[in-house]
Amino acid sequence: MRPGDPARELEEIAARGRLRRIAPLAEGQGAVVSDPTGARLVNFSSNDYLGLASHPGIGEAAARCARDHGFGSGASRLVCGAFSEHSRLEDEIAAFKGTEAALAFSSGYLCGLTTLTALLGRDDFILVDRLAHACLIDGARYCGATLRVFGHNRLDHLESHLKWARCRAAAGSRILVVTESVFSMDGDTAPLAEMVELKERHGALLLVDEAHATGILGPGGRGLGAVADLTSRIDLHMGTLSKALGTHGGFIAASRPWIDLLINRARGLTYSTAPPPPVAAAAAAALEIAASAEGDALRRALGDATGRLGNALVARAAPRVPEDVATPILPWVVGEDGTAVETAARLRRSGILVPAIRPPTVPPGTARLRFTACATHTPEHIAELVRALG
Ligand SMILES: *Cc1c(COP(=O)(O)O)cnc(C)c1O
């Protein structure tokens, strides 16, 4: 083998039990999917929590836009301007989040990465929860600011980092605290009210990534920030259109000056072609549904499915499934990477699709099966899981 051979690196990954493969699906949408052999799988792996990914009204909004205006967007919006679908989507996001303005990006990952690199530089400080999403960690690393990681949801650690940064920050430097509201691999929530108090006391800013709360938590699915009425005190609200909203793209909602600064500085906006207008049209339709009475009914169905799934997993004595379930993410922590992979494979043979999540996505020694509930899960789907768990 030649030096730098990718096959060698793959062997090393495999030797550590960390090899990943993309498993093909024949039909991938909804509570029941099928693999290419036609085998039926009850799907506990999707972030399509409200089932909106296959909502006919959303598909129709995209199809109508594509029929009338075509699919592609041609260039970055800074080059060729915005389609009315982009502007409408951003107005809707701002209204949904209760902020002055919003900016949509081609994906949530890009949004996190480019926002942090746009707003922070060498003179700034960034304090990030240890379990924050890879796009936030990557942005924190690339932006050049001094990075400090605080223990997961540890307010005492956060406060000592804030004091430390405040002592060193020059006048005009930014100190930004970054957290998720619902943690993607653990399903627990951040103590946002306390974090807001702390960042205000120490003259810092706060970015909250609501990827897994958008459409799910708070009035109309507006997110955890809206639950405790913290909207105006959170500086940067991040979210994705790709999970409970069932479409695609990421966003920042904030006051007008932050959004205008991002338009000037975010390289992921300037140097990337705008999302296709039909995608923006679909996302705008999804936001309307999420905030409507139909959205409330879907959230109730999701709550029922989450309760049933939680009971099923706790009854199976899954060692570390949280008992007071507030979100549809239910991690069953098994520890060893191999155990997680083998258990997921065994469940798949019994007709259950659930992903084994391994490091580096989660800390070493905490490999897990990550079950997610969806509004489309029926009691019978959960009963099938109980039978497969044996
Ligand atoms: C999924 C996720 C993202 C990325 O969003 P995409 O739209 O899938 O690119 C960002 N942050 C968190 C917390 C996520 O879970």
Tab-separated table of N, CA and C and ligand atoms in Angstrom, residues 47 107-110 133 135-136 180 182 184 209 211-212 238 240-243 248-250, ligand 1:
chain	number	residue	atom	x	y	z
A	47	ASN	N	-35.619	12.242	11.911
A	47	ASN	CA	-35.902	13.495	12.615
A	47	ASN	C	-37.135	14.187	12.032
A	107	SER	N	-28.153	24.782	4.340
A	107	SER	CA	-28.311	23.678	5.301
A	107	SER	C	-28.043	24.221	6.701
A	108	GLY	N	-28.472	23.469	7.676
A	108	GLY	CA	-28.216	23.846	9.058
A	108	GLY	C	-26.726	23.791	9.371
A	109	TYR	N	-26.051	22.785	8.820
A	109	TYR	CA	-24.607	22.657	9.072
A	109	TYR	C	-23.877	23.905	8.575
A	110	LEU	N	-24.188	24.286	7.340
A	110	LEU	CA	-23.555	25.473	6.752
A	110	LEU	C	-23.880	26.711	7.577
A	133	HIS	N	-23.508	20.471	18.645
A	133	HIS	CA	-23.429	19.838	17.319
A	133	HIS	C	-22.100	20.143	16.609
A	135	CYS	N	-21.411	21.177	13.731
A	135	CYS	CA	-21.306	22.423	12.944
A	135	CYS	C	-20.924	23.595	13.843
A	136	LEU	N	-21.314	23.519	15.122
A	136	LEU	CA	-20.983	24.599	16.062
A	136	LEU	C	-19.540	24.445	16.529
A	180	GLU	N	-27.152	24.154	22.284
A	180	GLU	CA	-28.373	23.677	21.635
A	180	GLU	C	-29.500	23.850	22.646
A	182	VAL	N	-32.428	21.654	22.495
A	182	VAL	CA	-32.650	20.221	22.709
A	182	VAL	C	-31.423	19.523	22.140
A	184	SER	N	-29.113	16.909	20.451
A	184	SER	CA	-29.529	16.016	19.364
A	184	SER	C	-29.327	14.542	19.672
A	209	ASP	N	-29.028	26.964	19.270
A	209	ASP	CA	-29.367	26.133	18.116
A	209	ASP	C	-30.603	25.306	18.469
A	211	ALA	N	-32.317	23.299	16.500
A	211	ALA	CA	-32.552	22.326	15.418
A	211	ALA	C	-33.608	21.292	15.798
A	212	HIS	N	-33.524	20.761	17.024
A	212	HIS	CA	-34.446	19.683	17.408
A	212	HIS	C	-35.636	20.174	18.211
A	238	MET	N	-30.839	30.010	16.130
A	238	MET	CA	-30.534	29.188	14.961
A	238	MET	C	-31.547	28.052	14.898
A	240	THR	N	-33.167	24.651	12.027
A	240	THR	CA	-33.109	23.986	10.734
A	240	THR	C	-34.524	23.766	10.232
A	241	LEU	N	-34.658	23.801	8.918
A	241	LEU	CA	-35.946	23.541	8.263
A	241	LEU	C	-36.039	22.065	7.898
A	242	SER	N	-34.983	21.310	8.244
A	242	SER	CA	-34.812	19.956	7.708
A	242	SER	C	-35.299	18.863	8.643
A	243	LYS	N	-35.646	19.206	9.866
A	243	LYS	CA	-36.035	18.149	10.815
A	243	LYS	C	-37.557	18.151	10.965
A	248	HIS	N	-35.899	21.553	3.935
A	248	HIS	CA	-34.438	21.617	3.889
A	248	HIS	C	-33.927	23.029	4.106
A	249	GLY	N	-32.797	23.137	4.797
A	249	GLY	CA	-32.132	24.431	4.978
A	249	GLY	C	-32.004	24.785	6.444
A	250	GLY	N	-31.117	25.754	6.729
A	250	GLY	CA	-30.937	26.236	8.097
A	250	GLY	C	-31.232	27.719	8.153
B	1	LIG	C1	-29.037	18.449	12.338
B	1	LIG	C2	-28.449	19.533	13.115
B	1	LIG	C3	-27.842	20.618	12.465
B	1	LIG	C4	-27.624	20.641	10.988
B	1	LIG	O1	-28.825	20.884	10.304
B	1	LIG	P1	-28.997	20.345	8.807
B	1	LIG	O2	-30.124	21.169	8.293
B	1	LIG	O3	-29.317	18.890	8.911
B	1	LIG	O4	-27.725	20.584	8.086
B	1	LIG	C5	-27.382	21.649	13.243
B	1	LIG	N1	-27.489	21.628	14.587
B	1	LIG	C6	-28.040	20.596	15.224
B	1	LIG	C7	-28.134	20.626	16.717
B	1	LIG	C8	-28.525	19.509	14.518
B	1	LIG	O5	-29.045	18.476	15.155
